[in-house]
């Protein structure tokens, strides 16, 4: 009995929860993996552009502010309420409900929350977006590579307070960091790793900074922590040790708020001396301390494995049922590499071919399509060279598809490499598919209709439903919550293909059709056919009105 349930569990958990150390497509973290890899250009979501250059001000906001610094401070303030004894708090997005607290003074937190809101989705929480934003922004400023693990879960309400404030004593700060899980040496490091970008704003801390407001250049009166606020480097330590320091929390006129002075000297300056002496030591220490900061999550939240860019990965690849009874496979293939050959590659000269296997495991020389590149598909990555290639090919429903591999090379002179997703190919099911024809999005208070087709030759369809997820506003926060509607499909009849029957479902979503939120809608289709579950995940937003 125990063995049976163990085996059942293994079956149910596969493949998303298999921790074989290899990231296998598809994964619940595909969207975040793409966001990690695609920094700018085609396919990127704008996160890195928002912090480029490193001095960049949040779009539409006053000069003097620095987005990278605001994201890092927001992430620390979200984490700083963690209680290692109870396991409550940590990086859980609760900051979105805590912006009115004195310990979170300023508009920075809401600006940050507002930026990441439109990037939230069923498979990318606000907390994951914020953590990833910090990882990308720090790398983009010349800082360390901070390993990124996905899987943070957003809080639905405010947590306990507990962010350190500059007028508090050293003992209070040591105790606060101990509660957060960091000892005194680590506290010194973490504060220096934070206070190397950005600065103190006079509008928020008039008791610490005077006379810095020089409208219009610096309307918030920012005084930077060091002379290289827009480079992630050890100058905060170099200047502290050599006495040329400008950090308003070290040499500020108000001794009470000179918390950095108390913290940096708490171990007789040993940590700061080691940082000042070795820029690489500073970077590696900051990499590991910030990694721990970002991975401090509520007890019970299990983070996924560190995301390493996949070499070859489908990007928004989808199989659709079209109104002539055929199937169309369309989307992109992404190729990533860190070698000099990868960096030198001209995508126009890269052969990329998708070769598929039919639904019965059969192969045929006709089962292949060439991917193409165009100027508009140019993309960059902070971590290496990345290229995307588009494909669009009919698939004969009689033979269908079950998986594919990609044959490719960095130029036409090189031998082809076959990428097979860790051995068994990239799986693709053709059993339950979205049907564009007749599917439409309702306006306010009007139902939406989604049509699907399901194979009619594979046994009984015992269950078929849609999970339609959209973002919704919530009181007291500029971040969005995810709402999932589940609706059952009903069988309609035959379709334009002898292999598929048509199903339909109708439901009310009121998700802000054609507004800002519209592009973060996605829907998954599920069907249990002949006792097996098939799913078509992450279908794109419906733009056809009913
Ligand atoms: C005892 C602990 C800490 C205290 C008392 C403290 C205090 C402050 C204060 C007063 C400011 C000015 C904020 C403003 O003007 O809007 C500031 C800014 C900042 N803090 Fe901290 N901080 C602490 C720890 C940290 C840590 C651990 C990090 C991150 C690892 C961090 C990251 C930042 C950043 C990036 C800024 C610049 C924000 C900007 O330029 O908009 N701080 N901090
Ligand atoms: C803090 O922990 C580190 C390990 O991360 C250790 O090397 C260091 O000695 C500890 N410092 C104190 C003050 O306990
Ligand atoms: C120094 O800071 C403390 C704490 O914020 C404040 O109470 C005091 O008024 C400040 N002193 C001056 C001279 O601004
Ligand atoms: C630590 O460094 C600061 C700034 O350079 C200096 O003022 C202070 O005297 C030093 N403290 C110790 C214990 O060396
Ligand atoms: C490939 O397709 C062509 C055109 O439909 C057909 O004539 C040919 O027999 C097919 N080749 C194989 C190996 O099935
Ligand atoms: C941030 O936005 C929320 C939601 O709109 C609002 O309730 C809160 O007052 C804002 N906080 C600040 C500091 O403006
Ligand atoms: C679908 O059903 C209709 C009416 O039952 C029939 O006339 C038509 O031939 C069927 N189409 C297919 C593709 O089987
Ligand atoms: C709208 O959807 C709901 C829920 O699926 C359903 O009960 C209702 O009949 C639908 N209304 C219309 C007018 O189709």
XYZ file of C-alpha atoms and ligand atoms in Angstrom:
687
model
C 0.000 0.000 0.000
C 2.754 2.391 1.005
C 4.758 1.403 -2.062
C 1.782 1.935 -4.342
C 1.158 5.428 -3.023
C 4.856 6.192 -3.281
C 4.867 5.182 -6.943
C 1.694 7.167 -7.528
C 3.315 10.193 -5.954
C 6.338 9.844 -8.179
C 4.101 9.628 -11.240
C 2.106 12.661 -10.212
C 5.165 14.702 -9.372
C 6.952 14.028 -12.653
C 8.235 15.819 -14.620
C 8.135 19.313 -13.098
C 9.249 18.198 -9.689
C 11.984 15.849 -10.746
C 15.156 17.217 -9.302
C 17.641 15.436 -11.523
C 19.744 18.604 -11.486
C 18.943 19.102 -15.150
C 16.378 21.668 -16.154
C 14.082 19.907 -18.607
C 11.627 21.750 -20.845
C 8.757 22.318 -20.237
C 9.118 23.613 -16.699
C 6.922 25.748 -14.488
C 9.905 28.126 -14.435
C 10.203 28.597 -18.221
C 8.960 32.188 -18.056
C 11.491 33.119 -15.369
C 14.280 31.276 -17.185
C 13.523 33.347 -20.289
C 13.425 36.509 -18.179
C 16.814 35.564 -16.736
C 18.405 34.897 -20.130
C 16.826 37.422 -22.527
C 18.089 40.804 -21.322
C 17.366 43.128 -24.206
C 15.891 43.034 -27.682
C 13.574 40.330 -29.043
C 11.771 38.377 -26.357
C 13.015 40.464 -23.431
C 10.510 41.772 -20.893
C 12.145 45.171 -20.303
C 13.614 44.497 -16.850
C 17.244 45.084 -17.802
C 16.363 48.044 -20.047
C 14.745 49.684 -17.005
C 18.103 49.681 -15.165
C 20.343 50.520 -18.153
C 22.619 52.382 -17.685
C 23.263 51.527 -14.039
C 22.464 55.134 -13.091
C 19.015 54.925 -14.753
C 16.142 56.699 -13.058
C 12.788 54.896 -12.817
C 10.903 55.707 -16.048
C 8.836 58.860 -15.674
C 10.377 59.863 -12.356
C 12.607 62.702 -11.197
C 16.344 62.774 -11.924
C 18.696 61.774 -9.154
C 16.829 58.589 -8.345
C 18.416 55.253 -9.247
C 16.310 52.256 -10.109
C 18.938 49.633 -9.324
C 19.364 51.086 -5.833
C 15.617 51.274 -5.272
C 15.094 47.626 -6.269
C 17.924 46.486 -3.984
C 16.631 48.537 -1.043
C 13.076 47.275 -1.659
C 14.267 43.657 -1.704
C 16.163 44.153 1.563
C 13.174 45.831 3.226
C 10.917 42.972 2.096
C 13.338 40.401 3.542
C 14.282 42.387 6.679
C 11.123 41.409 8.537
C 12.146 37.731 8.506
C 12.096 35.950 11.828
C 14.429 32.961 11.772
C 12.854 31.603 14.974
C 9.290 31.467 13.637
C 10.062 31.132 9.921
C 7.674 34.008 9.189
C 8.444 36.821 6.759
C 11.359 36.928 4.358
C 11.283 37.714 0.670
C 7.577 37.137 0.114
C 6.407 40.355 -1.521
C 4.725 41.525 1.693
C 6.495 44.865 1.133
C 3.683 45.680 -1.332
C 1.322 46.086 1.661
C 3.869 47.828 3.906
C 4.797 50.952 1.945
C 3.071 53.355 4.358
C 5.244 52.314 7.313
C 7.826 54.880 8.513
C 10.538 52.183 8.162
C 9.783 52.092 4.410
C 9.700 55.846 3.878
C 9.804 57.235 0.348
C 8.154 56.577 -2.995
C 10.813 54.044 -4.043
C 8.964 50.976 -2.756
C 5.763 51.755 -4.661
C 7.686 52.663 -7.805
C 9.392 49.275 -7.646
C 6.164 47.420 -6.875
C 4.479 49.187 -9.768
C 7.259 48.262 -12.194
C 7.109 44.542 -11.442
C 3.285 44.374 -11.310
C 2.806 43.970 -15.069
C 5.419 41.194 -15.127
C 3.559 39.062 -12.602
C 1.778 35.998 -13.881
C 0.611 32.579 -12.804
C 4.201 31.362 -13.101
C 6.138 34.427 -11.921
C 5.307 35.874 -8.512
C 6.045 39.466 -7.526
C 8.686 38.226 -5.068
C 10.427 36.181 -7.788
C 10.285 39.151 -10.176
C 11.826 41.423 -7.525
C 14.566 38.921 -6.649
C 15.362 38.354 -10.324
C 15.331 42.123 -10.925
C 18.012 42.544 -8.235
C 20.137 39.753 -9.732
C 19.954 41.310 -13.217
C 20.428 44.905 -12.067
C 23.526 44.135 -9.983
C 25.122 42.146 -12.805
C 24.286 45.003 -15.178
C 26.160 47.425 -12.864
C 29.337 45.307 -13.032
C 28.540 43.380 -9.868
C 28.736 39.677 -9.076
C 26.686 36.866 -10.593
C 24.130 36.062 -7.914
C 22.662 32.574 -8.424
C 18.904 32.864 -8.960
C 16.480 30.297 -7.626
C 12.774 30.635 -8.486
C 9.714 29.674 -6.465
C 8.916 32.527 -4.068
C 5.276 32.793 -3.053
C 3.605 36.157 -2.562
C 2.095 37.124 0.776
C -1.524 38.227 0.640
C -1.216 40.725 3.480
C 1.340 42.756 5.441
C 3.694 40.949 7.801
C 5.309 42.036 11.071
C 7.441 45.224 10.954
C 11.186 45.101 11.607
C 13.288 46.982 9.030
C 16.358 48.554 10.714
C 16.348 52.363 10.893
C 19.450 54.588 11.026
C 18.783 56.203 14.432
C 18.742 52.804 16.171
C 21.685 51.587 18.271
C 24.309 49.096 17.138
C 22.896 46.539 19.611
C 19.446 46.923 18.032
C 20.937 46.416 14.579
C 22.939 43.354 15.622
C 19.777 41.878 17.142
C 17.702 42.711 14.048
C 20.214 41.035 11.708
C 20.430 38.028 14.029
C 16.635 37.711 13.792
C 17.016 37.855 9.991
C 19.642 35.086 10.168
C 22.857 37.116 9.738
C 25.621 37.414 12.362
C 27.579 40.599 13.007
C 30.266 39.981 10.372
C 27.569 39.211 7.839
C 25.624 42.314 8.870
C 28.641 44.513 8.135
C 29.036 42.826 4.780
C 25.392 43.020 3.812
C 25.131 46.720 4.654
C 28.277 47.505 2.627
C 26.935 45.355 -0.225
C 23.775 47.469 -0.187
C 25.289 50.883 0.369
C 27.572 50.778 -2.664
C 24.839 51.970 -5.016
C 22.368 54.832 -4.531
C 22.342 57.161 -1.576
C 20.308 58.972 1.062
C 17.465 61.233 -0.109
C 17.065 64.525 1.737
C 13.293 64.511 1.084
C 13.038 61.298 3.102
C 15.815 61.861 5.663
C 16.043 65.609 6.416
C 17.474 64.708 9.832
C 20.467 63.148 8.008
C 21.016 65.226 4.855
C 20.825 69.043 4.579
C 21.107 71.363 1.591
C 21.470 68.719 -1.126
C 18.284 69.616 -2.968
C 19.391 71.352 -6.162
C 16.276 71.344 -8.311
C 16.027 70.450 -11.184
C 19.118 68.192 -11.237
C 18.559 66.603 -7.882
C 15.062 67.472 -6.659
C 15.069 64.772 -3.984
C 18.460 65.833 -2.639
C 20.296 62.517 -3.063
C 23.758 62.222 -1.509
C 25.487 59.086 -2.768
C 27.101 56.544 -0.443
C 30.321 56.562 -2.484
C 31.946 58.143 -5.559
C 30.811 55.311 -7.850
C 27.122 54.990 -7.074
C 26.535 53.647 -10.594
C 29.161 50.898 -10.488
C 28.760 47.882 -8.261
C 32.248 48.008 -6.693
C 34.140 48.209 -3.382
C 34.489 52.010 -3.273
C 32.169 52.145 -0.265
C 34.909 50.286 1.644
C 37.930 51.958 -0.014
C 36.617 55.424 0.836
C 35.584 54.399 4.348
C 39.068 53.093 5.098
C 41.039 55.902 3.410
C 38.941 58.626 5.007
C 37.522 60.181 1.807
C 34.091 58.880 2.695
C 30.920 60.768 1.723
C 28.401 58.207 3.046
C 25.801 60.347 4.890
C 25.291 57.432 7.290
C 29.019 57.550 8.203
C 30.050 61.204 8.092
C 26.590 62.820 8.344
C 26.241 65.887 10.576
C 23.792 63.990 12.771
C 25.723 61.413 14.822
C 22.469 59.740 15.842
C 21.730 58.573 12.295
C 25.320 57.540 11.450
C 24.399 53.868 11.530
C 26.917 52.851 8.849
C 29.733 54.317 10.988
C 28.652 52.187 13.945
C 28.089 49.068 11.815
C 31.270 49.308 9.687
C 33.473 49.699 12.778
C 31.673 47.059 14.850
C 34.469 44.504 14.310
C 37.312 47.002 14.558
C 37.018 47.671 10.777
C 38.265 44.189 9.896
C 35.517 43.400 7.365
C 35.728 46.822 5.716
C 39.540 46.572 5.535
C 39.284 43.224 3.758
C 36.753 44.684 1.318
C 38.900 47.755 0.645
C 41.997 45.652 0.073
C 40.493 43.320 -2.516
C 37.782 44.359 -4.996
C 37.199 40.749 -6.038
C 36.763 39.595 -2.461
C 34.145 42.320 -2.024
C 32.272 41.116 -5.118
C 32.346 37.452 -4.174
C 31.280 38.164 -0.570
C 28.432 40.372 -1.808
C 27.409 37.681 -4.273
C 26.970 35.119 -1.523
C 25.435 37.481 1.063
C 22.900 38.849 -1.429
C 22.128 35.309 -2.581
C 21.256 34.446 1.016
C 19.230 37.642 1.348
C 17.180 36.822 -1.763
C 16.738 33.193 -0.713
C 15.475 34.074 2.763
C 11.856 32.974 2.348
C 9.079 31.902 4.712
C 9.410 28.403 6.160
C 7.563 26.017 3.883
C 8.478 27.782 0.649
C 10.681 25.436 -1.384
C 12.788 27.231 -3.961
C 13.644 25.511 -7.232
C 17.156 24.757 -8.455
C 19.464 27.587 -9.535
C 18.556 28.668 -13.056
C 21.350 28.151 -15.574
C 20.545 29.240 -19.130
C 19.499 26.326 -21.325
C 21.621 25.987 -24.460
C 18.638 25.271 -26.711
C 15.107 26.072 -25.646
C 11.718 26.518 -27.287
C 10.412 30.056 -26.801
C 6.650 30.594 -26.905
C 6.307 27.518 -29.053
C 2.706 26.449 -29.546
C 0.728 23.871 -31.450
C -2.641 25.205 -32.641
C -5.634 23.657 -34.312
C -6.610 25.784 -37.313
C -9.998 26.114 -38.945
C -9.097 23.944 -41.938
C -8.590 20.896 -39.797
C -4.817 21.131 -39.748
C -2.254 21.733 -37.028
C 0.267 24.584 -36.981
C 3.406 24.560 -34.885
C 4.761 28.087 -34.444
C 7.105 29.998 -32.187
C 10.830 30.381 -31.680
C 13.929 28.376 -30.885
C 16.429 30.076 -28.576
C 20.150 29.272 -28.615
C 22.477 30.431 -25.835
C 26.211 30.028 -25.388
C 29.171 31.444 -23.536
C 32.004 30.451 -25.878
C 33.858 32.802 -28.217
C 32.307 30.946 -31.177
C 28.872 31.715 -29.754
C 29.798 35.372 -29.272
C 31.108 35.653 -32.840
C 28.149 33.881 -34.464
C 26.143 35.642 -37.151
C 22.591 34.354 -36.686
C 21.904 34.840 -40.411
C 24.535 32.136 -41.040
C 23.368 29.704 -38.356
C 21.613 26.561 -39.577
C 18.748 25.670 -37.218
C 16.332 22.862 -38.022
C 13.542 21.406 -35.949
C 13.056 17.679 -36.535
C 10.016 16.020 -35.043
C 8.774 12.556 -34.229
C 5.170 11.667 -34.977
C 2.536 10.711 -32.446
C 3.464 7.026 -32.707
C 7.173 7.634 -32.324
C 7.781 7.400 -36.078
C 10.365 9.379 -38.046
C 10.233 10.574 -41.649
C 12.477 12.786 -43.758
C 9.482 15.132 -44.196
C 9.186 15.768 -40.435
C 11.445 18.793 -40.349
C 11.326 22.543 -40.707
C 14.030 25.180 -41.045
C 14.033 28.001 -38.522
C 14.694 31.486 -39.858
C 16.297 34.604 -38.464
C 15.492 38.235 -39.155
C 17.021 41.544 -37.989
C 14.099 42.250 -35.670
C 14.937 39.080 -33.716
C 18.276 40.420 -32.442
C 18.630 39.859 -28.698
C 21.259 40.181 -25.982
C 21.941 38.452 -22.684
C 23.942 39.545 -19.639
C 25.269 35.996 -19.380
C 26.469 35.188 -22.902
C 25.363 35.255 -26.532
C 21.749 34.529 -27.406
C 19.952 34.120 -30.725
C 16.330 33.372 -31.541
C 14.973 31.782 -34.716
C 11.363 31.544 -35.740
C 9.513 28.532 -37.040
C 6.038 28.004 -38.417
C 5.104 24.692 -39.958
C 2.015 22.654 -40.640
C 1.852 19.260 -38.950
C -0.326 16.573 -40.489
C -2.927 15.619 -37.857
C -3.010 12.079 -39.226
C 0.552 11.505 -38.061
C 0.752 14.285 -35.462
C 3.719 15.029 -33.228
C 5.037 13.751 -29.919
C 8.458 15.379 -29.580
C 11.249 17.076 -31.494
C 14.970 17.757 -31.477
C 16.914 20.741 -32.828
C 19.859 20.346 -35.215
C 21.980 23.469 -35.253
C 25.447 25.019 -35.496
C 27.024 28.420 -34.881
C 27.832 28.731 -38.589
C 27.219 26.845 -41.806
C 30.784 25.426 -41.876
C 30.487 23.635 -38.549
C 29.036 20.168 -38.027
C 25.482 20.145 -36.654
C 24.776 19.516 -32.991
C 21.559 17.722 -32.070
C 19.935 19.126 -28.940
C 17.468 16.677 -27.442
C 16.404 18.253 -24.127
C 18.520 15.996 -21.946
C 17.927 12.832 -23.962
C 14.275 12.249 -24.718
C 13.554 15.188 -27.012
C 11.353 18.214 -26.399
C 7.903 16.745 -25.662
C 4.850 18.163 -27.390
C 1.370 16.709 -27.085
C -1.238 16.939 -29.837
C -4.169 15.571 -27.816
C -5.749 18.731 -26.349
C -5.296 21.951 -28.313
C -6.600 25.475 -28.335
C -8.840 26.327 -31.283
C -8.822 29.974 -32.328
C -12.000 29.696 -34.383
C -14.943 30.867 -32.306
C -12.839 31.669 -29.232
C -13.370 35.222 -28.033
C -12.941 37.542 -25.086
C -15.995 39.121 -23.502
C -16.196 42.760 -22.516
C -17.128 43.857 -18.977
C -19.614 41.432 -17.389
C -19.809 39.427 -20.618
C -18.661 35.803 -20.840
C -15.592 34.767 -22.758
C -15.645 31.621 -24.893
C -12.720 29.282 -25.384
C -12.896 26.422 -27.854
C -10.617 23.436 -27.815
C -10.226 20.237 -29.754
C -9.437 16.853 -28.242
C -8.382 13.697 -30.095
C -11.358 11.389 -30.566
C -9.423 8.139 -31.070
C -7.662 7.741 -27.732
C -10.377 6.608 -25.366
C -12.946 8.309 -23.183
C -12.538 11.971 -22.276
C -13.352 11.787 -18.574
C -12.444 15.367 -17.747
C -11.556 18.476 -19.735
C -11.190 21.981 -18.379
C -9.494 25.332 -18.717
C -7.500 27.146 -16.046
C -7.654 30.777 -17.019
C -5.374 33.004 -14.953
C -5.395 36.762 -14.930
C -3.976 39.506 -12.751
C -6.286 41.579 -10.584
C -5.759 44.696 -8.507
C -5.902 44.432 -4.731
C -6.567 46.989 -2.021
C -3.519 48.531 -0.344
C -1.019 47.363 -2.960
C 0.200 48.298 -6.382
C 1.171 44.692 -7.028
C -1.391 42.411 -8.620
C -2.823 39.167 -7.383
C -3.406 36.203 -9.653
C -6.929 34.917 -10.070
C -7.499 31.523 -11.666
C -10.873 30.555 -13.080
C -11.511 26.897 -13.728
C -14.242 26.038 -16.204
C -15.213 22.648 -17.600
C -15.344 22.029 -21.323
C -18.485 20.565 -22.833
C -18.410 18.334 -25.883
C -19.832 20.062 -28.968
C -19.375 17.563 -31.779
C -17.036 16.806 -34.630
C -14.564 19.272 -36.076
C -13.087 20.024 -39.481
C -10.634 17.203 -38.771
C -11.688 13.563 -38.520
C -9.222 13.107 -35.637
C -10.549 15.759 -33.297
C -13.832 16.679 -31.615
C -14.713 20.209 -30.638
C -15.256 21.319 -27.039
C -16.310 24.686 -25.701
C -16.489 26.547 -22.431
C -17.861 29.887 -21.359
C -16.933 31.881 -18.256
C -16.861 35.395 -16.835
C -13.372 36.766 -16.251
C -13.593 40.599 -16.167
C -9.820 40.769 -16.398
C -9.368 44.167 -17.948
C -9.511 43.083 -21.586
C -7.284 45.301 -23.737
C -6.048 47.236 -20.726
C -2.598 47.191 -19.159
C -3.299 43.856 -17.491
C -4.367 42.085 -20.654
C -0.940 40.857 -21.703
C -0.426 38.902 -18.508
C -3.395 36.649 -19.022
C -2.533 33.079 -19.881
C -4.524 29.914 -19.943
C -3.860 26.227 -19.605
C -6.013 23.465 -21.078
C -6.231 20.049 -19.454
C -7.881 16.834 -20.593
C -7.947 13.339 -19.172
C -8.191 11.061 -22.189
C -8.066 7.291 -21.950
C -6.969 7.697 -18.326
C -3.985 9.942 -19.108
C -3.727 13.677 -18.447
C -2.639 15.973 -21.264
C -2.086 19.706 -20.971
C -1.540 22.654 -23.262
C 0.091 25.296 -21.089
C 0.590 29.056 -21.325
C -1.675 29.768 -24.266
C -1.536 33.486 -25.074
C -4.131 36.127 -24.301
C -7.235 36.124 -26.489
C -7.521 39.370 -28.403
C -10.661 38.673 -30.410
C -13.711 40.353 -28.911
C -16.988 38.398 -28.614
C 21.088 48.716 9.655
C 20.777 48.484 8.404
C 20.434 49.551 7.422
C 20.060 50.843 7.626
C 19.857 51.561 8.944
C 19.874 51.440 6.331
C 19.504 52.735 6.128
C 19.345 53.351 4.894
C 18.894 54.693 4.674
C 18.525 55.677 5.746
C 18.854 54.897 3.337
C 18.374 56.143 2.582
C 17.036 55.830 1.935
C 16.420 56.997 1.207
O 16.922 58.090 1.281
O 15.408 56.787 0.538
C 19.306 53.700 2.719
C 19.419 53.533 1.371
C 19.744 52.345 0.769
N 19.900 51.129 1.402
Fe 20.066 50.824 3.376
N 20.134 50.516 5.379
C 20.484 49.358 5.997
C 20.792 48.156 5.391
C 20.734 47.943 4.028
C 20.957 46.676 3.406
C 21.298 45.377 4.144
C 20.818 46.863 2.070
C 20.925 45.860 0.939
C 21.683 44.792 0.961
C 20.527 48.264 1.858
C 20.365 48.868 0.632
C 20.173 50.209 0.439
C 20.222 50.850 -0.861
C 20.529 50.186 -2.209
C 19.948 52.193 -0.649
C 19.890 53.310 -1.708
C 18.456 53.586 -2.121
C 18.349 54.699 -3.133
O 19.351 55.249 -3.579
O 17.208 55.025 -3.496
N 20.473 48.877 3.074
N 19.584 52.750 3.685
C 29.592 34.821 11.054
O 29.461 33.704 10.210
C 30.601 33.495 9.386
C 30.240 32.400 8.414
O 29.331 32.913 7.492
C 31.814 33.193 10.205
O 32.947 33.013 9.387
C 32.045 34.368 11.145
O 33.113 34.090 12.011
C 30.796 34.645 11.969
N 31.007 35.873 12.705
C 30.626 36.033 13.955
C 30.848 37.363 14.554
O 30.093 35.130 14.575
C 19.225 63.576 14.365
O 18.394 62.440 14.108
C 17.475 62.152 15.131
C 16.785 60.848 14.783
O 16.122 60.939 13.548
C 16.503 63.299 15.277
O 15.610 63.045 16.339
C 17.295 64.606 15.560
O 16.405 65.703 15.565
C 18.340 64.791 14.492
N 19.176 65.911 14.839
C 19.295 66.992 14.049
C 20.226 68.056 14.525
O 18.669 67.097 12.996
C 37.594 52.450 11.576
O 37.657 53.285 10.431
C 37.129 54.569 10.654
C 37.058 55.293 9.313
O 38.272 55.234 8.647
C 37.984 55.276 11.670
O 37.447 56.571 11.932
C 38.000 54.485 12.948
O 38.879 55.058 13.907
C 38.425 53.068 12.703
N 38.230 52.279 13.911
C 39.090 51.371 14.297
C 38.751 50.638 15.565
O 40.114 51.148 13.686
C 7.329 13.608 -48.246
O 6.283 14.416 -48.748
C 6.124 14.338 -50.156
C 5.097 15.373 -50.576
O 3.950 15.276 -49.766
C 5.761 12.928 -50.553
O 5.625 12.823 -51.935
C 6.849 11.982 -50.063
O 6.478 10.650 -50.306
C 7.100 12.155 -48.585
N 8.270 11.407 -48.179
C 8.203 10.436 -47.277
C 9.497 9.764 -46.951
O 7.179 10.109 -46.712
C 1.554 52.749 -2.272
O 0.427 52.314 -3.019
C -0.639 51.807 -2.228
C -1.700 51.241 -3.151
O -2.117 52.214 -4.061
C -1.162 52.899 -1.323
O -2.172 52.385 -0.492
C -0.002 53.413 -0.475
O -0.436 54.493 0.307
C 1.165 53.860 -1.332
N 2.302 54.183 -0.479
C 3.002 55.311 -0.609
C 4.135 55.505 0.336
O 2.725 56.163 -1.427
C -19.554 16.294 -38.805
O -20.903 15.991 -38.544
C -21.799 16.389 -39.561
C -23.217 16.219 -39.087
O -23.291 15.209 -38.134
C -21.465 15.652 -40.841
O -22.324 16.078 -41.866
C -20.047 15.924 -41.221
O -19.683 15.164 -42.340
C -19.091 15.623 -40.066
N -17.772 16.082 -40.420
C -16.669 15.358 -40.243
C -15.374 15.983 -40.591
O -16.715 14.223 -39.802
C -21.438 32.491 -18.539
O -20.615 31.546 -17.899
C -21.206 30.941 -16.766
C -20.151 30.131 -16.057
O -19.546 29.233 -16.922
C -22.415 30.132 -17.212
O -23.029 29.547 -16.101
C -23.390 31.047 -17.927
O -24.456 30.296 -18.445
C -22.716 31.813 -19.050
N -23.627 32.801 -19.584
C -23.868 32.918 -20.891
C -24.798 34.017 -21.292
O -23.352 32.181 -21.703
